[in-house]
Amino acid sequence: MTSKGSCGVKMPEIKFTKLFINGSFVDSVSGKTFETRDPRTAEVIAVVAEGDNQDIDLAVKAAREAFDYGKWPRKPGFERGRIMMKFADLIDQHREELAILESLDSGKLLHLNKALDIPAVANYLRYYAGAADKIRGETLKCSGEYQAHTLKEPIGVVGHIIPWNFPSIMFFMKAAPALAAGCTMIVKPAEQTPLTALYYANLSKEAGIPDGVLNVVTGYGPTAGAALSSHMDIDTISFTGSTEVGRQVMEAAARSNLKSVSLELGGKSPLIIFNDADVNMAADLAKNAIFFNKGEICVAGSRVFVQEDIYDEFIKKISESLKTWVVGDPFDPNVNQGPQIDKKQFEKVLRYIEYGKRDGASLLTGGKPCGEKGYFIEPTIFTDVKEDMLIAQDEIFGPVMCLMKFKTIEEAIEKANNTIYGLAAGVVTKDLNTANRVSRSVRAGMIWINCYNAFDQGCPHGGYKMSGFGRDLGMHALEKYLQVKTVITPIYGSPWL
Amino acid sequence: MAGYNGCVNGGGYGFKIPEIQFTKLFIDGNFVDSVSGGLGLPSFLILLNEWRASSFIPMIYFTVPILWSPLGDDSLGKTFETRDPRNEEVIARVAEGSKEDIDLAVKAARKSFDHGTWPRMSGYERGRVMMKFAKLIEDHIDELAVIDSLNCGKLLRFTKKNEIPAGVHILRYYAGAADKIHGDTLKLSGEFHGYTLKEPIGVVGHIVPWNFPTPLLFLKVSPSLAAGCTMVVKPAEQTPLSALYYAHLAKLAGIPDGVINVVTGFGATAGAALCSHMDVDKISFTGSTAVGRLVMEAAAKSNLKHVTLELGGKSPVIVFDDADVDIAVSMAHNATFFNKGEFCASGSRIYVQEKIYDEFLKKSVELAKSTVIGDPFDPEVQQGPQIDKKQFDKILGYIEYGKNEGANLLTGGKSYGNKGYYIEPTIFTDVQENMKIAQDEIFGPVMALMKFKTIEEAIEKANATSYGLVAGIITKDLNIANRVSRSVRAGTVWINCYFVLDPSCPFGGYKMSGFGKCQGMEALDEYLQVKSVITPIYSSPWL
């Protein structure tokens, strides 16, 4: 079943295809499996255990036991950090294999997985490993003769639902702070990309993370994901994915045990380029903002607003720079853009391109599938896009840029905010006042000035408006997995309050 | 109409009942009738009211709002009655806000958030206005205390000495925080410069319960004002009066129009409209777990607004052998019976260690029996009436469950008096963990008394609940205090004290008692959102 390699890359054997529950790889209770496919060829890579509510129950039971009675939450933060450091080292040691697995399963560029995604994962783990022994409450001076302090305690059993666009990064954006906090967890990877998650489960065991602390249940959203969201014994759920599914997750939490929820949802992020920008640099940023990872990224800069004086030149430059943009096999180091994740997404993106044409936008470049096999789509740019067109309002999650012209800074801000989303925004300018004004005015959780897609483990990431709530990364993410307990006692004969 | 008079006058004990001046919705800085309904009161009533208003009979001033009708005619919007729990009589008719009114209020709040001065003022200036607001409340403590006591049967001496001053204190605490909202500067791992901004979340919906109309209103309103948010407050339908009064004072203090809007009405209409509104960015709810669930579902189905929930509790008080029994009895008594048991943090499960159990039980019964039940305006009274008939019936229903399930009724168990919603302080012993009275939040003066042997057993039993709001521990032993406070899964742990709330101490639940915090600097973060700003940095001398 192992898929064909290419470009001189030897395909690894797929070692882990079963559910990881309580420290062991097991078949699903139902015995059911599902196929995971190579988006380059639509061929089956492996058959993976299909978990449903029965498997989620078992995994939650293991996580509950490990939380209520196990060592992990009772270890000093320093010890948890040491194990997480070891986990990170093991990931580094298997970087090559993990990068290939990830590319194979999701069509992501191999050289980027090697240089960015997998090393980022080890960095996230180390960042939160170093935070695990710095979890502190506060001592509170009260207004009466009382002494109070706060304790930050792990929230309990966590459910993580991971999307398919960054299978490794999203796994650790969620699992790393939860591990540092002392939580136990169930990870449900996307059904499109189950392979690296199971590999990490194995490495976690090797690193010494106790059984039951980190469980991985592969399967589908409506079965395994829904069971996780509505489980009565899960204390918080952290979801990254579409707004539509985020809604279902929150509803399930409301209907079950009112678990707290954090949602990192869709976006329709603006990139605003001012007249004073270096046009070459701006075109390059804009290109990467939308076409990076085939546009399959929640922060994709899908709405590009260019100020009028440089608009024509910008169009010329970006069209030129796309001439050297290579769509093809993600294992080829010269390729810039691989295939979309699956048939469903592929068709959705093409449908939106049709909507764009139908609604009167001008197709500047692209607009068609590439090749005869797999889910490749040309980088696509529309101009003459109106604010109310579907392509300017909906998250397409593919390589489709909407290019728009603006005159004044006020107009740019108004247009940038004219969306239900608020995940990220980019500003390209040399002017400090413009940069400050726009970054304050745009309602989005992340503002990139003269850069884009610049993520850092130390920098919180999450949405305004319908892009969700709660923050990943940074010390803010640790707080999602901690709860605050206040302890108050009277104090007698204190020399001062 | 004449029937309303007696109740408004029913103060007694030397307290003059104030005129009920504010009974309309407060939207965009004006008191207005609700959009819907239109009782079409005959105009002779208006004349009658005019006559009454001019003849200095204080008890009829509740009708003044009719005269204020901006339409200048007799088409009054829909209204509902608010009653005095002492005698079940109507105090006033209050405008009944519905979806349309919520829409108007949200529109006003949205406009003042998107374009108004409040979020654009410096935090220091917002703090100054809030300080003025606090001072105005302080100037009206007597009147506000009477209104809250009248509207929800709370002890007047307590509303006067504690609750209204608590509202003032909370406002001042967050006024002082308004100019201390800071982000972080982030050192990143590459040649980038990052910083975070904390920005107001936007338009906030606050749903306030009836058991502490003033403190809970300010626990929500104050941090969101400090954050620079604008808001729509929906007070409980049982207790709308003080909220409307605060709206008036907010305007006097200089809070711009549209920043605080108050829409009185029912949960199923006004509350639901607020929760499912597409233009409300955040909803903060305190109330029952059942309604909290509806709030969160509505948020999920609409615009995925952020939610904080402060829900029910079934909080344990654990009394160890080394405790001073008299102090422990008094604390447990207050933990259960304070505010007629109508508070989320009520210590409704009392666990007493075996050696002192018999003595504790005897003294607790004595204390419960000596409780003076009666008119909350009487300074001698210790326990007033339950809020309304529904709660009154619910509590009596639970007392029956307790008896039927085999718990032993030691004292109380009956209603008290012939009028109003009074219930005797009730103590059950021989309570098993699985009985309804040990599991459900009763929200009334019903104590479940249980015996335990070991600390392990106490911890296990204390945690045997779906809730996790608070817990109390009574012991002199530092190790026991520390162990239990770490082991009990609850958001607040009181050691040798109970119901000590301080504006600086975060308060909020574990487990099914909800999520998110009120009080403390944590509550401010509930109304702020974090924006990260990143830019490349060239030739920095260091990273």
GROMACS .gro file of N, CA and C in nm, chain A residues 278-393:
model
  348
  278ASP      N    1   0.780   4.919  -0.122
  278ASP     CA    2   0.867   4.867  -0.227
  278ASP      C    3   0.782   4.764  -0.303
  279VAL      N    4   0.757   4.791  -0.428
  279VAL     CA    5   0.658   4.710  -0.501
  279VAL      C    6   0.706   4.565  -0.518
  280ASN      N    7   0.834   4.547  -0.540
  280ASN     CA    8   0.885   4.410  -0.554
  280ASN      C    9   0.862   4.330  -0.427
  281MET      N   10   0.898   4.393  -0.317
  281MET     CA   11   0.881   4.327  -0.188
  281MET      C   12   0.733   4.300  -0.161
  282ALA      N   13   0.648   4.397  -0.193
  282ALA     CA   14   0.505   4.383  -0.169
  282ALA      C   15   0.447   4.269  -0.253
  283ALA      N   16   0.488   4.261  -0.377
  283ALA     CA   17   0.437   4.155  -0.465
  283ALA      C   18   0.479   4.018  -0.413
  284ASP      N   19   0.602   4.013  -0.366
  284ASP     CA   20   0.653   3.888  -0.312
  284ASP      C   21   0.578   3.846  -0.186
  285LEU      N   22   0.552   3.943  -0.097
  285LEU     CA   23   0.478   3.915   0.026
  285LEU      C   24   0.336   3.869  -0.008
  286ALA      N   25   0.273   3.940  -0.102
  286ALA     CA   26   0.134   3.910  -0.137
  286ALA      C   27   0.124   3.769  -0.195
  287LYS      N   28   0.222   3.735  -0.277
  287LYS     CA   29   0.223   3.603  -0.339
  287LYS      C   30   0.231   3.494  -0.232
  288ASN      N   31   0.324   3.513  -0.139
  288ASN     CA   32   0.339   3.412  -0.035
  288ASN      C   33   0.223   3.413   0.064
  289ALA      N   34   0.163   3.531   0.084
  289ALA     CA   35   0.052   3.539   0.179
  289ALA      C   36  -0.065   3.453   0.134
  290ILE      N   37  -0.085   3.443   0.002
  290ILE     CA   38  -0.200   3.366  -0.044
  290ILE      C   39  -0.164   3.228  -0.097
  291PHE      N   40  -0.050   3.216  -0.163
  291PHE     CA   41  -0.021   3.087  -0.227
  291PHE      C   42   0.059   2.991  -0.139
  292PHE      N   43   0.112   3.042  -0.028
  292PHE     CA   44   0.184   2.954   0.064
  292PHE      C   45   0.092   2.841   0.108
  293ASN      N   46   0.148   2.721   0.110
  293ASN     CA   47   0.071   2.602   0.149
  293ASN      C   48  -0.056   2.586   0.065
  294LYS      N   49  -0.048   2.622  -0.064
  294LYS     CA   50  -0.157   2.613  -0.162
  294LYS      C   51  -0.281   2.690  -0.118
  295GLY      N   52  -0.260   2.794  -0.037
  295GLY     CA   53  -0.374   2.872   0.012
  295GLY      C   54  -0.451   2.801   0.122
  296GLU      N   55  -0.402   2.684   0.160
  296GLU     CA   56  -0.468   2.607   0.266
  296GLU      C   57  -0.412   2.648   0.401
  297ILE      N   58  -0.442   2.770   0.439
  297ILE     CA   59  -0.396   2.820   0.568
  297ILE      C   60  -0.498   2.922   0.615
  298CYS      N   61  -0.534   2.911   0.742
  298CYS     CA   62  -0.643   2.993   0.794
  298CYS      C   63  -0.611   3.141   0.784
  299VAL      N   64  -0.484   3.179   0.790
  299VAL     CA   65  -0.447   3.321   0.786
  299VAL      C   66  -0.419   3.369   0.644
  300ALA      N   67  -0.449   3.289   0.542
  300ALA     CA   68  -0.418   3.325   0.403
  300ALA      C   69  -0.459   3.468   0.373
  301GLY      N   70  -0.368   3.543   0.311
  301GLY     CA   71  -0.399   3.682   0.275
  301GLY      C   72  -0.477   3.684   0.146
  302SER      N   73  -0.605   3.651   0.156
  302SER     CA   74  -0.684   3.626   0.035
  302SER      C   75  -0.744   3.753  -0.023
  303ARG      N   76  -0.743   3.860   0.054
  303ARG     CA   77  -0.791   3.988   0.000
  303ARG      C   78  -0.673   4.086   0.000
  304VAL      N   79  -0.628   4.122  -0.118
  304VAL     CA   80  -0.512   4.211  -0.127
  304VAL      C   81  -0.559   4.348  -0.174
  305PHE      N   82  -0.538   4.449  -0.089
  305PHE     CA   83  -0.578   4.585  -0.122
  305PHE      C   84  -0.453   4.666  -0.155
  306VAL      N   85  -0.450   4.722  -0.276
  306VAL     CA   86  -0.331   4.796  -0.319
  306VAL      C   87  -0.371   4.942  -0.347
  307GLN      N   88  -0.289   5.032  -0.296
  307GLN     CA   89  -0.322   5.175  -0.314
  307GLN      C   90  -0.302   5.215  -0.461
  308GLU      N   91  -0.380   5.310  -0.507
  308GLU     CA   92  -0.395   5.334  -0.651
  308GLU      C   93  -0.266   5.366  -0.728
  309ASP      N   94  -0.176   5.446  -0.667
  309ASP     CA   95  -0.056   5.487  -0.741
  309ASP      C   96   0.030   5.369  -0.786
  310ILE      N   97   0.033   5.263  -0.707
  310ILE     CA   98   0.120   5.150  -0.743
  310ILE      C   99   0.042   5.029  -0.793
  311TYR      N  100  -0.089   5.046  -0.805
  311TYR     CA  101  -0.174   4.933  -0.840
  311TYR      C  102  -0.132   4.865  -0.971
  312ASP      N  103  -0.115   4.944  -1.075
  312ASP     CA  104  -0.081   4.885  -1.206
  312ASP      C  105   0.055   4.817  -1.204
  313GLU      N  106   0.150   4.884  -1.141
  313GLU     CA  107   0.284   4.826  -1.132
  313GLU      C  108   0.280   4.695  -1.050
  314PHE      N  109   0.199   4.698  -0.943
  314PHE     CA  110   0.186   4.578  -0.858
  314PHE      C  111   0.134   4.460  -0.940
  315ILE      N  112   0.031   4.487  -1.022
  315ILE     CA  113  -0.027   4.381  -1.105
  315ILE      C  114   0.079   4.323  -1.199
  316LYS      N  115   0.157   4.414  -1.255
  316LYS     CA  116   0.261   4.371  -1.348
  316LYS      C  117   0.363   4.281  -1.277
  317LYS      N  118   0.407   4.328  -1.160
  317LYS     CA  119   0.512   4.254  -1.087
  317LYS      C  120   0.463   4.117  -1.041
  318ILE      N  121   0.343   4.114  -0.989
  318ILE     CA  122   0.297   3.985  -0.934
  318ILE      C  123   0.271   3.888  -1.048
  319SER      N  124   0.221   3.940  -1.161
  319SER     CA  125   0.201   3.851  -1.276
  319SER      C  126   0.335   3.794  -1.322
  320GLU      N  127   0.435   3.882  -1.328
  320GLU     CA  128   0.570   3.837  -1.367
  320GLU      C  129   0.623   3.732  -1.272
  321SER      N  130   0.611   3.761  -1.143
  321SER     CA  131   0.673   3.671  -1.046
  321SER      C  132   0.604   3.534  -1.045
  322LEU      N  133   0.478   3.531  -1.090
  322LEU     CA  134   0.410   3.401  -1.094
  322LEU      C  135   0.458   3.315  -1.211
  323LYS      N  136   0.528   3.379  -1.306
  323LYS     CA  137   0.578   3.301  -1.420
  323LYS      C  138   0.678   3.196  -1.376
  324THR      N  139   0.748   3.223  -1.268
  324THR     CA  140   0.847   3.127  -1.219
  324THR      C  141   0.790   3.042  -1.105
  325TRP      N  142   0.663   3.053  -1.081
  325TRP     CA  143   0.598   2.979  -0.970
  325TRP      C  144   0.564   2.839  -1.021
  326VAL      N  145   0.619   2.739  -0.957
  326VAL     CA  146   0.604   2.603  -1.008
  326VAL      C  147   0.503   2.524  -0.926
  327VAL      N  148   0.402   2.473  -0.996
  327VAL     CA  149   0.305   2.385  -0.931
  327VAL      C  150   0.344   2.242  -0.966
  328GLY      N  151   0.351   2.154  -0.867
  328GLY     CA  152   0.389   2.018  -0.901
  328GLY      C  153   0.412   1.931  -0.779
  329ASP      N  154   0.488   1.826  -0.800
  329ASP     CA  155   0.512   1.727  -0.695
  329ASP      C  156   0.581   1.791  -0.575
  330PRO      N  157   0.520   1.785  -0.458
  330PRO     CA  158   0.577   1.851  -0.340
  330PRO      C  159   0.710   1.789  -0.295
  331PHE      N  160   0.746   1.673  -0.353
  331PHE     CA  161   0.875   1.613  -0.320
  331PHE      C  162   0.988   1.675  -0.402
  332ASP      N  163   0.951   1.747  -0.505
  332ASP     CA  164   1.050   1.812  -0.591
  332ASP      C  165   1.093   1.943  -0.525
  333PRO      N  166   1.221   1.959  -0.495
  333PRO     CA  167   1.266   2.079  -0.424
  333PRO      C  168   1.247   2.208  -0.503
  334ASN      N  169   1.222   2.199  -0.633
  334ASN     CA  170   1.202   2.320  -0.713
  334ASN      C  171   1.056   2.364  -0.718
  335VAL      N  172   0.971   2.284  -0.661
  335VAL     CA  173   0.827   2.314  -0.669
  335VAL      C  174   0.787   2.413  -0.560
  336ASN      N  175   0.697   2.507  -0.595
  336ASN     CA  176   0.647   2.606  -0.499
  336ASN      C  177   0.511   2.570  -0.442
  337GLN      N  178   0.435   2.490  -0.516
  337GLN     CA  179   0.298   2.465  -0.473
  337GLN      C  180   0.257   2.322  -0.506
  338GLY      N  181   0.214   2.249  -0.406
  338GLY     CA  182   0.169   2.111  -0.426
  338GLY      C  183   0.020   2.103  -0.452
  339PRO      N  184  -0.036   1.983  -0.440
  339PRO     CA  185  -0.178   1.964  -0.467
  339PRO      C  186  -0.266   2.002  -0.348
  340GLN      N  187  -0.391   2.037  -0.374
  340GLN     CA  188  -0.489   2.057  -0.265
  340GLN      C  189  -0.509   1.924  -0.194
  341ILE      N  190  -0.563   1.931  -0.077
  341ILE     CA  191  -0.565   1.813   0.011
  341ILE      C  192  -0.647   1.697  -0.043
  342ASP      N  193  -0.766   1.725  -0.097
  342ASP     CA  194  -0.851   1.615  -0.144
  342ASP      C  195  -0.948   1.663  -0.250
  343LYS      N  196  -1.025   1.571  -0.299
  343LYS     CA  197  -1.118   1.600  -0.408
  343LYS      C  198  -1.220   1.705  -0.368
  344LYS      N  199  -1.266   1.694  -0.245
  344LYS     CA  200  -1.370   1.785  -0.199
  344LYS      C  201  -1.319   1.930  -0.201
  345GLN      N  202  -1.201   1.951  -0.147
  345GLN     CA  203  -1.143   2.085  -0.145
  345GLN      C  204  -1.112   2.135  -0.285
  346PHE      N  205  -1.057   2.044  -0.365
  346PHE     CA  206  -1.022   2.073  -0.503
  346PHE      C  207  -1.145   2.126  -0.578
  347GLU      N  208  -1.255   2.055  -0.562
  347GLU     CA  209  -1.378   2.095  -0.631
  347GLU      C  210  -1.435   2.225  -0.575
  348LYS      N  211  -1.420   2.242  -0.444
  348LYS     CA  212  -1.470   2.364  -0.381
  348LYS      C  213  -1.395   2.486  -0.434
  349VAL      N  214  -1.264   2.475  -0.444
  349VAL     CA  215  -1.183   2.588  -0.491
  349VAL      C  216  -1.221   2.623  -0.636
  350LEU      N  217  -1.234   2.518  -0.719
  350LEU     CA  218  -1.269   2.543  -0.859
  350LEU      C  219  -1.409   2.606  -0.870
  351ARG      N  220  -1.497   2.564  -0.781
  351ARG     CA  221  -1.632   2.620  -0.781
  351ARG      C  222  -1.627   2.770  -0.750
  352TYR      N  223  -1.544   2.807  -0.653
  352TYR     CA  224  -1.531   2.949  -0.619
  352TYR      C  225  -1.472   3.029  -0.735
  353ILE      N  226  -1.382   2.966  -0.809
  353ILE     CA  227  -1.327   3.035  -0.927
  353ILE      C  228  -1.440   3.062  -1.027
  354GLU      N  229  -1.528   2.967  -1.039
  354GLU     CA  230  -1.644   2.987  -1.128
  354GLU      C  231  -1.734   3.100  -1.076
  355TYR      N  232  -1.757   3.101  -0.945
  355TYR     CA  233  -1.838   3.209  -0.887
  355TYR      C  234  -1.776   3.344  -0.920
  356GLY      N  235  -1.643   3.351  -0.908
  356GLY     CA  236  -1.573   3.477  -0.935
  356GLY      C  237  -1.599   3.525  -1.076
  357LYS      N  238  -1.587   3.433  -1.170
  357LYS     CA  239  -1.611   3.468  -1.311
  357LYS      C  240  -1.757   3.509  -1.331
  358ARG      N  241  -1.845   3.428  -1.276
  358ARG     CA  242  -1.989   3.454  -1.291
  358ARG      C  243  -2.026   3.591  -1.236
  359ASP      N  244  -1.968   3.627  -1.120
  359ASP     CA  245  -2.005   3.753  -1.054
  359ASP      C  246  -1.937   3.874  -1.116
  360GLY      N  247  -1.854   3.853  -1.219
  360GLY     CA  248  -1.799   3.968  -1.292
  360GLY      C  249  -1.659   4.009  -1.255
  361ALA      N  250  -1.590   3.929  -1.175
  361ALA     CA  251  -1.450   3.962  -1.147
  361ALA      C  252  -1.366   3.924  -1.270
  362SER      N  253  -1.252   3.994  -1.288
  362SER     CA  254  -1.166   3.963  -1.402
  362SER      C  255  -1.058   3.865  -1.359
  363LEU      N  256  -1.046   3.760  -1.436
  363LEU     CA  257  -0.945   3.660  -1.405
  363LEU      C  258  -0.813   3.705  -1.465
  364LEU      N  259  -0.719   3.741  -1.380
  364LEU     CA  260  -0.590   3.792  -1.428
  364LEU      C  261  -0.499   3.677  -1.468
  365THR      N  262  -0.499   3.575  -1.386
  365THR     CA  263  -0.413   3.460  -1.415
  365THR      C  264  -0.470   3.338  -1.346
  366GLY      N  265  -0.432   3.219  -1.395
  366GLY     CA  266  -0.473   3.094  -1.332
  366GLY      C  267  -0.619   3.060  -1.363
  367GLY      N  268  -0.682   2.992  -1.265
  367GLY     CA  269  -0.823   2.962  -1.279
  367GLY      C  270  -0.853   2.820  -1.322
  368LYS      N  271  -0.749   2.740  -1.344
  368LYS     CA  272  -0.773   2.603  -1.392
  368LYS      C  273  -0.696   2.502  -1.308
  369PRO      N  274  -0.739   2.376  -1.317
  369PRO     CA  275  -0.657   2.271  -1.256
  369PRO      C  276  -0.527   2.253  -1.336
  370CYS      N  277  -0.426   2.196  -1.274
  370CYS     CA  278  -0.299   2.168  -1.340
  370CYS      C  279  -0.282   2.018  -1.351
  371GLY      N  280  -0.241   1.970  -1.466
  371GLY     CA  281  -0.211   1.828  -1.480
  371GLY      C  282  -0.339   1.746  -1.485
  372GLU      N  283  -0.322   1.618  -1.503
  372GLU     CA  284  -0.439   1.532  -1.521
  372GLU      C  285  -0.469   1.447  -1.399
  373LYS      N  286  -0.378   1.445  -1.308
  373LYS     CA  287  -0.389   1.356  -1.194
  373LYS      C  288  -0.366   1.437  -1.066
  374GLY      N  289  -0.431   1.397  -0.960
  374GLY     CA  290  -0.410   1.470  -0.835
  374GLY      C  291  -0.488   1.600  -0.835
  375TYR      N  292  -0.473   1.675  -0.725
  375TYR     CA  293  -0.560   1.789  -0.701
  375TYR      C  294  -0.486   1.921  -0.714
  376PHE      N  295  -0.416   1.941  -0.825
  376PHE     CA  296  -0.337   2.063  -0.844
  376PHE      C  297  -0.420   2.174  -0.907
  377ILE      N  298  -0.403   2.294  -0.857
  377ILE     CA  299  -0.475   2.411  -0.912
  377ILE      C  300  -0.375   2.524  -0.935
  378GLU      N  301  -0.390   2.592  -1.049
  378GLU     CA  302  -0.302   2.705  -1.079
  378GLU      C  303  -0.321   2.819  -0.978
  379PRO      N  304  -0.213   2.890  -0.946
  379PRO     CA  305  -0.230   3.010  -0.864
  379PRO      C  306  -0.318   3.107  -0.941
  380THR      N  307  -0.422   3.156  -0.874
  380THR     CA  308  -0.528   3.230  -0.943
  380THR      C  309  -0.541   3.370  -0.884
  381ILE      N  310  -0.548   3.469  -0.972
  381ILE     CA  311  -0.568   3.608  -0.925
  381ILE      C  312  -0.688   3.669  -0.997
  382PHE      N  313  -0.779   3.721  -0.917
  382PHE     CA  314  -0.892   3.798  -0.970
  382PHE      C  315  -0.870   3.946  -0.944
  383THR      N  316  -0.902   4.028  -1.044
  383THR     CA  317  -0.907   4.173  -1.018
  383THR      C  318  -1.052   4.218  -1.038
  384ASP      N  319  -1.075   4.348  -1.024
  384ASP     CA  320  -1.210   4.403  -1.031
  384ASP      C  321  -1.307   4.327  -0.938
  385VAL      N  322  -1.257   4.298  -0.822
  385VAL     CA  323  -1.341   4.225  -0.726
  385VAL      C  324  -1.420   4.327  -0.643
  386LYS      N  325  -1.549   4.300  -0.630
  386LYS     CA  326  -1.633   4.387  -0.547
  386LYS      C  327  -1.649   4.324  -0.408
  387GLU      N  328  -1.664   4.412  -0.310
  387GLU     CA  329  -1.673   4.368  -0.170
  387GLU      C  330  -1.780   4.262  -0.145
  388ASP      N  331  -1.890   4.270  -0.220
  388ASP     CA  332  -2.002   4.180  -0.188
  388ASP      C  333  -1.998   4.049  -0.268
  389MET      N  334  -1.895   4.031  -0.351
  389MET     CA  335  -1.887   3.904  -0.424
  389MET      C  336  -1.852   3.790  -0.329
  390LEU      N  337  -1.898   3.671  -0.364
  390LEU     CA  338  -1.870   3.553  -0.280
  390LEU      C  339  -1.721   3.534  -0.260
  391ILE      N  340  -1.641   3.557  -0.367
  391ILE     CA  341  -1.497   3.534  -0.356
  391ILE      C  342  -1.429   3.635  -0.263
  392ALA      N  343  -1.498   3.747  -0.235
  392ALA     CA  344  -1.440   3.846  -0.143
  392ALA      C  345  -1.492   3.826   0.000
  393GLN      N  346  -1.594   3.743   0.015
  393GLN     CA  347  -1.655   3.724   0.147
  393GLN      C  348  -1.624   3.589   0.209
   0.00000   0.00000   0.00000
